[in-house]
Coordinates of C-alpha atoms in Angstrom, one line a residue:
Chain A
M1 CA -52.5 -13.0 1.4
H2 CA -52.0 -16.1 3.5
Q3 CA -53.6 -16.7 6.8
S4 CA -52.0 -15.1 9.7
P5 CA -50.6 -17.7 12.1
A6 CA -51.6 -18.0 15.7
P7 CA -50.0 -15.2 17.7
S8 CA -46.6 -16.1 19.0
P9 CA -46.3 -16.7 22.9
Q10 CA -44.5 -13.4 23.4
P11 CA -45.6 -10.9 20.8
R12 CA -42.9 -8.3 20.6
A13 CA -43.9 -4.6 20.4
P14 CA -42.1 -3.0 17.5
T15 CA -40.2 -0.7 19.7
H16 CA -36.9 -1.6 18.0
R17 CA -36.8 -1.1 14.3
A18 CA -34.0 -2.9 12.4
F19 CA -33.7 -0.1 9.9
P20 CA -34.8 3.2 11.3
T21 CA -35.9 5.9 8.9
H22 CA -33.0 8.1 8.0
W23 CA -34.8 11.5 7.6
P24 CA -31.9 13.6 6.3
A25 CA -31.4 11.1 3.5
R26 CA -35.1 10.9 2.8
I27 CA -35.4 14.8 2.6
G28 CA -32.3 14.9 0.4
W29 CA -33.9 12.5 -2.2
I30 CA -37.2 14.5 -2.2
L31 CA -35.3 17.7 -2.8
L32 CA -33.3 16.2 -5.6
A33 CA -36.5 14.9 -7.3
I34 CA -38.0 18.5 -7.0
Y35 CA -34.9 20.1 -8.4
V36 CA -34.8 17.7 -11.5
V37 CA -38.5 18.4 -12.3
W38 CA -37.9 22.2 -12.0
A39 CA -34.7 22.0 -14.1
V40 CA -36.4 20.1 -16.9
G41 CA -39.1 22.9 -17.0
Q42 CA -36.5 25.6 -17.2
L43 CA -34.4 24.0 -20.0
D44 CA -37.4 23.7 -22.4
V45 CA -37.1 19.8 -22.5
T46 CA -40.3 18.9 -24.2
W47 CA -41.5 16.1 -26.2
A48 CA -42.0 18.1 -29.3
R49 CA -38.5 19.5 -29.2
F50 CA -37.1 15.9 -28.8
A51 CA -39.2 14.6 -31.8
A52 CA -37.9 17.4 -33.9
G53 CA -34.3 16.5 -32.9
I54 CA -34.8 12.8 -33.6
D55 CA -35.8 13.8 -37.2
N56 CA -32.6 15.8 -37.6
A57 CA -30.6 13.0 -36.2
A58 CA -31.8 10.5 -38.7
K59 CA -30.9 12.8 -41.5
F60 CA -27.4 13.2 -40.0
L61 CA -26.9 9.6 -39.5
G62 CA -28.1 9.0 -43.1
R63 CA -25.3 11.2 -44.4
M64 CA -22.7 9.5 -42.2
F65 CA -23.1 6.1 -43.9
P66 CA -21.3 4.6 -45.6
P67 CA -18.2 6.0 -44.0
D68 CA -15.6 7.2 -46.5
A69 CA -12.0 7.7 -46.1
G70 CA -10.7 7.4 -49.7
G71 CA -8.0 9.3 -51.4
D72 CA -6.5 12.2 -49.5
K73 CA -8.7 11.7 -46.6
W74 CA -7.0 8.4 -45.8
E75 CA -3.7 10.2 -45.5
S76 CA -5.0 12.9 -43.3
L77 CA -6.7 10.3 -41.1
L78 CA -3.5 8.4 -40.6
I79 CA -1.5 11.5 -39.9
G80 CA -4.0 12.7 -37.3
M81 CA -4.2 9.3 -35.7
K82 CA -0.5 8.9 -35.5
E83 CA -0.1 12.4 -33.9
S84 CA -2.7 11.6 -31.3
L85 CA -1.0 8.3 -30.5
Q86 CA 2.3 10.1 -30.1
I87 CA 0.8 12.9 -27.9
T88 CA -0.7 10.1 -25.8
F89 CA 2.5 8.2 -25.3
I90 CA 4.8 11.2 -24.6
A91 CA 2.2 13.0 -22.2
T92 CA 1.4 9.7 -20.3
L93 CA 5.2 9.0 -19.8
L94 CA 6.0 12.5 -18.8
G95 CA 3.0 12.9 -16.6
I96 CA 3.6 9.6 -14.8
A97 CA 7.3 10.4 -14.3
L98 CA 6.3 13.8 -12.6
S99 CA 3.4 12.2 -10.6
L100 CA 5.7 9.8 -8.8
P101 CA 7.5 12.5 -6.8
I102 CA 4.5 14.8 -6.5
G103 CA 2.3 12.0 -5.2
L104 CA 5.0 10.9 -2.8
M105 CA 5.4 14.4 -1.4
A106 CA 1.5 14.8 -1.1
A107 CA 1.3 11.6 1.1
R108 CA 0.6 12.8 4.7
N109 CA 1.8 9.6 6.3
L110 CA 5.3 10.1 5.0
M111 CA 6.0 13.8 4.6
P112 CA 5.8 16.8 7.0
A113 CA 3.0 19.3 6.5
W114 CA 5.3 21.9 4.8
V115 CA 6.0 19.5 2.0
V116 CA 2.4 18.1 1.7
W117 CA 0.4 21.3 1.4
P118 CA 2.5 22.8 -1.6
A119 CA 2.3 19.4 -3.3
R120 CA -1.4 19.2 -2.6
G121 CA -1.9 22.7 -3.9
L122 CA -0.1 21.8 -7.1
I123 CA -2.4 18.8 -7.6
A124 CA -5.4 20.8 -6.9
V125 CA -4.5 23.5 -9.5
S126 CA -3.7 20.7 -12.0
R127 CA -7.2 19.2 -11.4
S128 CA -9.1 22.5 -11.5
F129 CA -9.5 22.7 -15.3
H130 CA -10.5 20.3 -17.9
E131 CA -7.8 19.2 -20.5
V132 CA -9.5 21.1 -23.2
V133 CA -9.3 24.3 -21.1
V134 CA -5.6 23.7 -20.3
A135 CA -5.1 22.9 -24.1
I136 CA -6.6 26.3 -25.0
I137 CA -4.1 28.0 -22.5
F138 CA -1.3 26.1 -24.0
V139 CA -2.2 26.9 -27.6
K140 CA -2.3 30.5 -26.6
A141 CA 1.1 30.2 -24.9
V142 CA 3.2 28.0 -27.2
G143 CA 1.1 28.1 -30.4
F144 CA -0.9 25.5 -32.5
G145 CA 0.4 21.9 -32.5
A146 CA 1.3 18.8 -30.6
I147 CA 3.5 20.5 -28.0
A148 CA 0.4 22.3 -26.7
G149 CA -1.5 19.0 -26.6
I150 CA 1.4 17.2 -24.7
G151 CA 1.5 20.1 -22.2
A152 CA -2.2 19.9 -21.6
L153 CA -2.3 16.1 -21.2
V154 CA 0.8 16.2 -18.8
I155 CA -0.9 18.6 -16.5
G156 CA -4.1 16.5 -16.6
S157 CA -2.0 13.3 -15.8
I158 CA -0.3 15.0 -12.9
G159 CA -3.7 16.0 -11.4
F160 CA -5.1 12.5 -11.6
V161 CA -2.3 10.2 -11.0
S162 CA -0.5 12.0 -8.2
K163 CA -3.7 12.5 -6.3
L164 CA -4.6 8.7 -6.5
F165 CA -1.0 7.8 -5.9
A166 CA -0.8 10.0 -2.8
E167 CA -4.0 8.4 -1.5
A168 CA -2.8 4.9 -2.2
I169 CA 0.4 5.7 -0.2
E170 CA -1.7 6.9 2.6
E171 CA -3.5 3.5 2.8
I172 CA -0.4 1.3 3.0
N173 CA 0.2 -1.1 5.8
P174 CA 2.5 0.9 8.3
K175 CA 3.9 -2.4 9.7
Q176 CA 5.9 -3.2 6.6
V177 CA 7.4 0.3 6.7
E178 CA 8.1 0.1 10.4
A179 CA 10.1 -3.1 9.8
I180 CA 12.2 -1.5 7.1
R181 CA 12.9 1.6 9.3
A182 CA 14.0 -0.8 12.2
T183 CA 16.7 -2.0 10.0
G184 CA 18.4 1.3 9.9
A185 CA 17.5 2.0 6.3
S186 CA 17.7 5.6 5.1
F187 CA 14.4 7.4 4.2
M188 CA 14.9 6.7 0.5
S189 CA 15.5 3.0 1.1
V190 CA 12.4 2.9 3.3
V191 CA 10.4 4.4 0.4
L192 CA 12.0 2.0 -2.1
F193 CA 11.5 -1.2 -0.1
G194 CA 8.7 -0.4 2.4
V195 CA 6.4 1.8 0.4
L196 CA 6.7 1.3 -3.3
P197 CA 6.3 -2.4 -3.3
Q198 CA 2.9 -1.9 -1.6
V199 CA 1.6 0.6 -4.0
F200 CA 3.3 -0.4 -7.2
S201 CA 0.5 -2.4 -8.7
R202 CA -2.1 0.3 -7.8
F203 CA 0.3 2.8 -9.4
L204 CA 0.3 0.8 -12.5
G205 CA -3.3 0.6 -12.6
F206 CA -3.7 4.4 -12.4
A207 CA -0.9 4.8 -15.0
T208 CA -2.6 2.4 -17.5
Y209 CA -6.1 4.1 -16.8
Q210 CA -4.4 7.4 -17.4
F211 CA -3.1 6.1 -20.7
D212 CA -6.6 5.2 -21.7
S213 CA -7.9 8.6 -20.6
N214 CA -5.1 10.5 -22.4
L215 CA -5.9 8.5 -25.6
R216 CA -9.4 9.7 -25.4
H217 CA -8.5 13.3 -24.6
S218 CA -5.8 13.3 -27.4
T219 CA -8.6 12.8 -29.9
M220 CA -10.4 15.8 -28.6
I221 CA -7.8 18.5 -27.9
G222 CA -7.2 18.8 -31.6
I223 CA -10.5 20.7 -31.8
V224 CA -8.9 23.7 -30.0
G225 CA -5.7 23.3 -32.1
A226 CA -3.6 21.2 -29.9
G227 CA -2.7 18.6 -32.4
G228 CA -3.9 15.1 -33.2
I229 CA -7.0 13.7 -34.9
G230 CA -9.4 16.1 -33.2
G231 CA -8.3 18.8 -35.7
T232 CA -9.1 16.6 -38.6
L233 CA -12.4 15.6 -37.1
F234 CA -13.4 19.2 -36.5
A235 CA -12.4 20.2 -40.0
A236 CA -14.6 17.4 -41.4
F237 CA -17.5 18.5 -39.3
Q238 CA -17.1 22.1 -40.6
R239 CA -17.1 20.9 -44.2
F240 CA -20.3 18.8 -43.6
D241 CA -18.1 15.9 -44.7
Y242 CA -20.1 13.4 -42.5
D243 CA -19.1 10.2 -44.2
F244 CA -15.5 11.1 -43.3
V245 CA -16.6 12.0 -39.8
C246 CA -17.9 8.5 -39.5
A247 CA -14.6 7.1 -40.7
I248 CA -12.7 9.1 -38.2
L249 CA -15.0 8.0 -35.3
I250 CA -14.6 4.3 -36.2
A251 CA -10.8 4.8 -36.3
I252 CA -11.0 6.4 -32.8
I253 CA -13.2 3.7 -31.3
A254 CA -10.7 1.1 -32.7
L255 CA -7.8 2.9 -31.3
I256 CA -9.5 3.2 -27.8
M257 CA -10.4 -0.4 -27.7
L258 CA -6.8 -1.3 -28.8
G259 CA -5.6 0.9 -25.9
E260 CA -7.8 -0.9 -23.4
V261 CA -6.4 -4.3 -24.5
L262 CA -2.9 -3.0 -24.2
S263 CA -3.4 -1.7 -20.7
S264 CA -5.1 -4.7 -19.3
F265 CA -2.2 -6.7 -20.9
V266 CA 0.4 -4.4 -19.1
R267 CA -1.4 -4.6 -15.8
A268 CA -1.6 -8.5 -16.0
L269 CA 2.1 -8.8 -16.9
F270 CA 3.3 -6.5 -14.0
T271 CA 0.9 -7.2 -11.2
E272 CA 0.2 -10.9 -11.5
N273 CA 3.5 -12.0 -13.0
L274 CA 1.7 -13.7 -15.9
S275 CA 3.4 -14.9 -19.0
V276 CA 2.0 -13.7 -22.3
I277 CA 0.6 -17.2 -23.1
E278 CA -0.9 -17.5 -19.7
W279 CA -2.6 -14.1 -20.1
F280 CA -4.2 -15.1 -23.4
R281 CA -5.3 -18.5 -21.8
R282 CA -7.0 -16.8 -18.9
R283 CA -8.5 -14.2 -20.9
F284 CA -9.9 -16.2 -23.8
G285 CA -9.8 -19.8 -23.0
Q286 CA -11.2 -20.4 -19.5
T287 CA -14.4 -21.9 -18.3
E288 CA -16.4 -20.4 -15.4
P289 CA -15.7 -23.2 -13.0
E290 CA -12.0 -22.8 -13.6
R291 CA -12.2 -19.2 -12.8
R292 CA -14.1 -19.9 -9.5
D293 CA -11.5 -22.5 -8.5
R294 CA -8.8 -20.1 -9.0
A295 CA -10.5 -17.4 -6.9
L296 CA -11.1 -19.9 -4.1
G297 CA -7.5 -21.0 -4.3
A298 CA -6.3 -17.4 -3.9
M299 CA -8.5 -17.0 -0.8
E300 CA -7.2 -20.2 0.8
G301 CA -3.5 -19.2 0.0
S302 CA -3.8 -15.8 1.9
Chain B
M1 CA 33.4 -8.8 21.0
T2 CA 31.7 -5.5 21.7
D3 CA 29.8 -4.9 24.9
R4 CA 26.1 -5.8 24.4
T5 CA 24.6 -4.7 27.8
I6 CA 21.6 -2.3 27.7
E7 CA 21.0 0.1 30.7
I8 CA 17.7 1.7 30.9
K9 CA 17.3 4.6 33.4
G10 CA 14.0 6.3 34.3
L11 CA 12.4 5.5 31.1
V12 CA 9.0 7.3 30.7
K13 CA 6.6 7.2 27.7
E14 CA 3.5 9.2 27.5
Y15 CA 1.4 8.9 24.3
K16 CA -1.0 11.4 25.8
K17 CA 0.4 14.1 28.0
G18 CA 0.0 13.3 31.6
V19 CA -0.9 9.6 31.0
P20 CA 2.4 7.6 31.2
V21 CA 2.4 4.2 29.7
L22 CA 5.8 3.5 31.1
K23 CA 6.2 5.0 34.6
G24 CA 10.0 5.2 35.0
I25 CA 11.6 2.0 34.0
D26 CA 15.1 1.0 35.4
L27 CA 16.6 -2.1 33.9
S28 CA 20.0 -3.5 33.2
I29 CA 20.0 -6.2 30.6
E30 CA 23.2 -8.1 30.4
G31 CA 24.5 -8.8 26.9
E32 CA 23.7 -12.6 26.7
G33 CA 21.0 -15.2 26.7
I34 CA 17.2 -14.5 26.4
T35 CA 15.3 -12.2 28.6
A36 CA 11.6 -12.4 28.6
I37 CA 9.2 -9.6 29.4
I38 CA 5.9 -10.8 30.6
G39 CA 2.8 -8.8 31.5
P40 CA -0.8 -8.2 30.6
S41 CA -1.8 -6.5 27.3
G42 CA -1.6 -2.8 27.2
T43 CA 1.0 -2.6 30.1
G44 CA 3.7 -1.1 27.9
K45 CA 5.9 -4.1 27.0
S46 CA 5.7 -3.3 23.4
T47 CA 6.4 0.4 24.1
L48 CA 9.4 -0.5 26.1
I49 CA 10.9 -2.6 23.4
R50 CA 10.1 -0.1 20.7
C51 CA 11.8 2.7 22.7
I52 CA 15.0 0.8 22.5
N53 CA 15.2 1.0 18.6
R54 CA 13.2 4.2 18.6
L55 CA 10.2 3.1 16.7
V56 CA 8.5 4.8 19.6
E57 CA 10.0 8.2 20.9
P58 CA 10.6 8.0 24.6
T59 CA 9.3 10.9 26.7
A60 CA 12.1 11.0 29.3
G61 CA 14.9 8.8 30.5
E62 CA 18.1 7.1 29.1
I63 CA 18.8 4.0 27.1
R64 CA 22.6 3.4 27.2
F65 CA 23.9 0.9 24.7
Q66 CA 27.6 0.8 23.5
G67 CA 28.4 4.2 25.0
L68 CA 25.4 6.0 23.2
D69 CA 22.2 7.1 24.6
L70 CA 19.7 5.6 22.1
A71 CA 16.9 7.8 23.6
T72 CA 18.4 11.0 22.1
L73 CA 20.1 9.9 18.9
K74 CA 19.0 11.6 15.7
G75 CA 19.4 11.1 11.8
A76 CA 22.3 9.1 10.6
D77 CA 23.5 8.3 14.2
L78 CA 20.1 6.8 14.9
R79 CA 20.1 4.8 11.7
N80 CA 23.5 3.5 12.4
A81 CA 22.5 2.4 15.8
R82 CA 19.2 0.8 14.5
R83 CA 21.2 -1.4 12.1
K84 CA 22.8 -3.0 15.0
I85 CA 19.4 -3.8 16.7
G86 CA 17.5 -6.6 15.0
M87 CA 13.8 -6.9 15.6
V88 CA 11.2 -9.6 15.1
F89 CA 7.7 -8.6 15.0
Q90 CA 4.3 -10.2 16.1
E91 CA 2.8 -10.0 12.6
Y92 CA 6.1 -10.6 10.9
N93 CA 5.9 -7.3 9.1
L94 CA 7.4 -8.7 5.9
V95 CA 7.1 -6.6 2.8
E96 CA 4.3 -8.8 1.3
R97 CA 4.9 -8.0 -2.4
L98 CA 8.8 -8.6 -2.2
T99 CA 10.3 -12.1 -2.5
V100 CA 11.7 -13.9 0.4
M101 CA 15.1 -13.2 -0.7
E102 CA 14.4 -9.5 -1.0
N103 CA 12.9 -9.4 2.4
V104 CA 16.0 -11.0 4.0
L105 CA 18.3 -8.7 2.2
T106 CA 16.4 -5.7 3.5
G107 CA 18.4 -6.5 6.6
R108 CA 21.3 -4.9 4.8
L109 CA 19.6 -1.7 3.9
G110 CA 21.2 0.2 6.8
Y111 CA 24.6 -0.5 5.3
M112 CA 24.1 0.7 1.7
N113 CA 22.8 3.8 0.1
A114 CA 19.5 4.1 -1.6
F115 CA 20.7 4.1 -5.1
Q116 CA 22.6 0.7 -4.6
A117 CA 19.5 -0.7 -2.9
W118 CA 17.3 0.4 -5.7
L119 CA 19.5 -1.4 -8.3
R120 CA 19.5 -4.4 -5.9
R121 CA 23.4 -4.1 -5.7
F122 CA 23.8 -6.2 -2.7
S123 CA 27.4 -7.6 -2.3
A124 CA 28.1 -11.2 -3.1
A125 CA 28.9 -11.8 0.5
D126 CA 25.4 -10.5 1.6
I127 CA 23.7 -12.7 -0.9
A128 CA 25.7 -15.7 0.1
E129 CA 24.8 -15.0 3.7
A130 CA 21.2 -14.5 2.9
F131 CA 21.1 -18.0 1.3
Q132 CA 22.8 -19.5 4.3
L133 CA 20.4 -17.9 6.7
L134 CA 17.5 -19.1 4.6
D135 CA 18.9 -22.6 4.8
A136 CA 19.3 -22.2 8.5
V137 CA 15.6 -21.3 9.0
G138 CA 14.6 -24.1 6.6
L139 CA 13.3 -21.9 3.8
G140 CA 16.2 -22.5 1.3
A141 CA 13.7 -23.6 -1.4
F142 CA 11.5 -20.5 -1.0
A143 CA 14.0 -17.7 -1.8
H144 CA 12.1 -16.6 -5.0
Q145 CA 8.5 -16.9 -3.6
R146 CA 6.7 -13.7 -2.7
A147 CA 6.4 -13.3 1.0
D148 CA 2.6 -13.2 0.9
S149 CA 2.6 -16.8 -0.3
L150 CA 4.0 -18.1 3.0
S151 CA 2.3 -19.4 6.1
G152 CA 2.6 -17.6 9.4
G153 CA 5.4 -19.8 10.7
Q154 CA 7.4 -19.5 7.5
R155 CA 6.9 -15.7 7.6
Q156 CA 8.3 -15.5 11.0
R157 CA 11.3 -17.6 9.9
V158 CA 12.0 -15.0 7.2
G159 CA 11.6 -12.3 9.9
I160 CA 14.3 -13.9 12.0
A161 CA 16.6 -14.3 9.0
R162 CA 16.0 -10.6 8.1
A163 CA 16.9 -9.5 11.7
L164 CA 20.0 -11.6 11.8
M165 CA 21.0 -10.3 8.4
Q166 CA 21.7 -7.0 10.1
H167 CA 24.5 -8.6 12.1
P168 CA 22.8 -7.2 15.2
D169 CA 24.4 -6.8 18.5
I170 CA 21.0 -7.3 20.2
L171 CA 17.7 -8.9 19.0
L172 CA 14.4 -7.5 20.1
A173 CA 11.3 -9.7 19.6
D174 CA 7.9 -8.2 20.1
E175 CA 5.4 -11.1 20.8
P176 CA 7.0 -13.2 18.0
T177 CA 4.8 -16.2 18.7
S178 CA 1.4 -14.5 19.5
S179 CA 0.0 -15.0 15.9
L180 CA 1.2 -18.6 15.8
D181 CA -0.2 -22.1 16.8
P182 CA 1.4 -23.7 19.9
K183 CA 3.7 -26.1 18.0
T184 CA 5.0 -23.5 15.6
S185 CA 5.5 -21.2 18.6
V186 CA 7.9 -23.6 20.2
E187 CA 9.7 -24.1 16.9
I188 CA 10.1 -20.4 16.4
M189 CA 11.4 -19.9 20.0
E190 CA 13.8 -22.8 19.5
L191 CA 15.1 -21.3 16.3
M192 CA 15.6 -17.9 17.8
A193 CA 17.4 -19.3 20.7
E194 CA 19.6 -21.5 18.6
L195 CA 20.6 -18.9 16.0
A196 CA 21.1 -16.0 18.5
G197 CA 23.0 -18.3 20.8
K198 CA 25.4 -19.4 18.1
R199 CA 26.1 -15.7 17.4
N200 CA 26.2 -14.7 21.1
I201 CA 23.4 -12.2 20.4
P202 CA 21.3 -11.3 23.5
V203 CA 17.6 -11.5 22.9
I204 CA 14.8 -9.4 24.6
V205 CA 11.5 -11.0 23.9
N206 CA 8.0 -9.9 24.9
I207 CA 5.8 -12.9 25.3
H208 CA 2.3 -13.8 26.6
N209 CA 2.9 -17.4 27.0
V210 CA 4.5 -17.8 30.5
E211 CA 5.3 -21.5 30.1
L212 CA 7.1 -20.8 26.7
A213 CA 9.0 -18.0 28.3
K214 CA 10.2 -20.1 31.3
R215 CA 11.3 -22.8 28.9
F216 CA 13.7 -20.6 26.9
C217 CA 14.7 -17.6 29.1
H218 CA 17.3 -17.3 31.8
R219 CA 15.7 -14.2 33.2
M220 CA 12.1 -13.0 33.4
I221 CA 10.8 -9.5 33.9
G222 CA 7.2 -9.1 34.9
M223 CA 5.6 -5.7 34.1
T224 CA 2.2 -4.4 35.2
G225 CA 0.8 -0.9 34.9
G226 CA 3.9 0.5 33.3
K227 CA 6.3 -0.7 36.1
V228 CA 8.5 -3.6 36.7
V229 CA 7.2 -5.8 39.5
F230 CA 9.2 -8.9 39.1
D231 CA 12.8 -9.5 37.9
G232 CA 14.6 -12.8 38.3
P233 CA 15.2 -16.4 37.0
P234 CA 12.2 -18.4 35.8
A235 CA 12.6 -20.7 38.7
S236 CA 11.8 -18.0 41.3
L237 CA 8.6 -16.8 39.5
S238 CA 5.8 -18.1 41.8
E239 CA 2.1 -18.0 41.5
T240 CA 2.2 -15.1 43.9
H241 CA 4.2 -13.1 41.4
L242 CA 1.9 -14.1 38.6
K243 CA -1.1 -12.9 40.5
E244 CA 0.7 -9.6 41.0
I245 CA 1.6 -9.3 37.4
Y246 CA -1.7 -10.3 35.8
G247 CA -4.2 -9.6 38.6
G248 CA -6.7 -12.1 40.0
E249 CA -6.1 -15.7 40.3
D250 CA -9.0 -17.6 38.7
W251 CA -7.1 -18.0 35.5
L252 CA -4.2 -19.8 37.1
H253 CA -6.2 -23.1 37.8

């Protein structure tokens, strides 16, 4: 503690607090803490139980290594991965194609209420269930295989992409739209020239994110029989074939990482008009000062 | 040449019921030269101009132009009338992510269907004219740049080119210089006067800068509180009138 200085000439009574206590928030945090403690007690989360689990996990991990995908396994791995990838591509394309009109119809600043509410209802229903639940429904309806998987992921894509797309449209700058309307353009032309250019890059972002997401989901829906690597993975688990499980997991990780690189590449190409070479240079061959300069330059330019 | 006179009769606009912003405007604006509308902020100048091309829906009254009542047009008739009315905006209102060329060509959207527009199938004549207009506003070298890379003055030049691309019979300008520095403001007014003058397009301009207005207009309309309180040539606009339009007098000296 340092010495307190001489009292200032006009000591100010602390009547005005810069950050007044927000009681509702404080009470909320306290309630949340109480709930967590209670829930932990309910669920039998104890140290002994955890230690027993760790022991089991060590044995399991030991059986996973080294990963093995020799002989027949290699082929079934390839077939499964190929099917997952195909499900992803087809479902993402279809889902995005359907999300465009649905998202447009759900935008309150462009459409009358009688169009908006059915579109929003459709989106809400699509979002209600997890992809795996939808996949189970599709498997029951159309049978085992990739078609069920594609259907499930299309529904999931519609729910996610159209909702975000509608929100992006609701946030556009109305002045640009007004200017296009003032030229006497038809409604569709206004959408094409006044609305879409403003949301295109965000839409592309949603679409590539959904591609990533579908890639992950496509590796899982196979567990319920909707095609893809998930089926292979589940079968391997059932056979206690843990080294093959490990090989499959590594393959999935590789695929997801590849998908991420691919989607950031697509975004860069379309939204920043970068050439392929420029993209590589920026991503891998740039020093920190260069990056800062560019950010500053962009701010100046705007 | 078609008749380019605008007759406004009893124009009323209420954004909130019972609170009129325009309280019965009667104006006849002859189809030539530049007419300036001056007045304090919030007095309905923008609303008046936006009622003409129906970016704002009038509550009551008539706006007669080329044998039509602009105040009551609907659907395709309204769009066909709009394409003959060019507009220049205070904040330029360019579509930021489109190129300069695409922005200028949007002036032709009223003359083509959405499918042609989507495929960028503008006629060769339109494209040639767009290049000419860009040269005329001094931006010939910027055709392929994105609009958001331009400065304010450059953006407004594109805005003027876009409006003229419509082949308008009248040009509306809503505070076209309010976001610009003094020098650029004069240049923009000069450009508008020159290009519209060459084409015999009458211009109605909302403007805050009284001196700038006097310099370019042949007629000034002073509005205050939703009514017209002065109407005449710039030379007859006295300090007394300005006091009446803007209120008070301290700011005059």
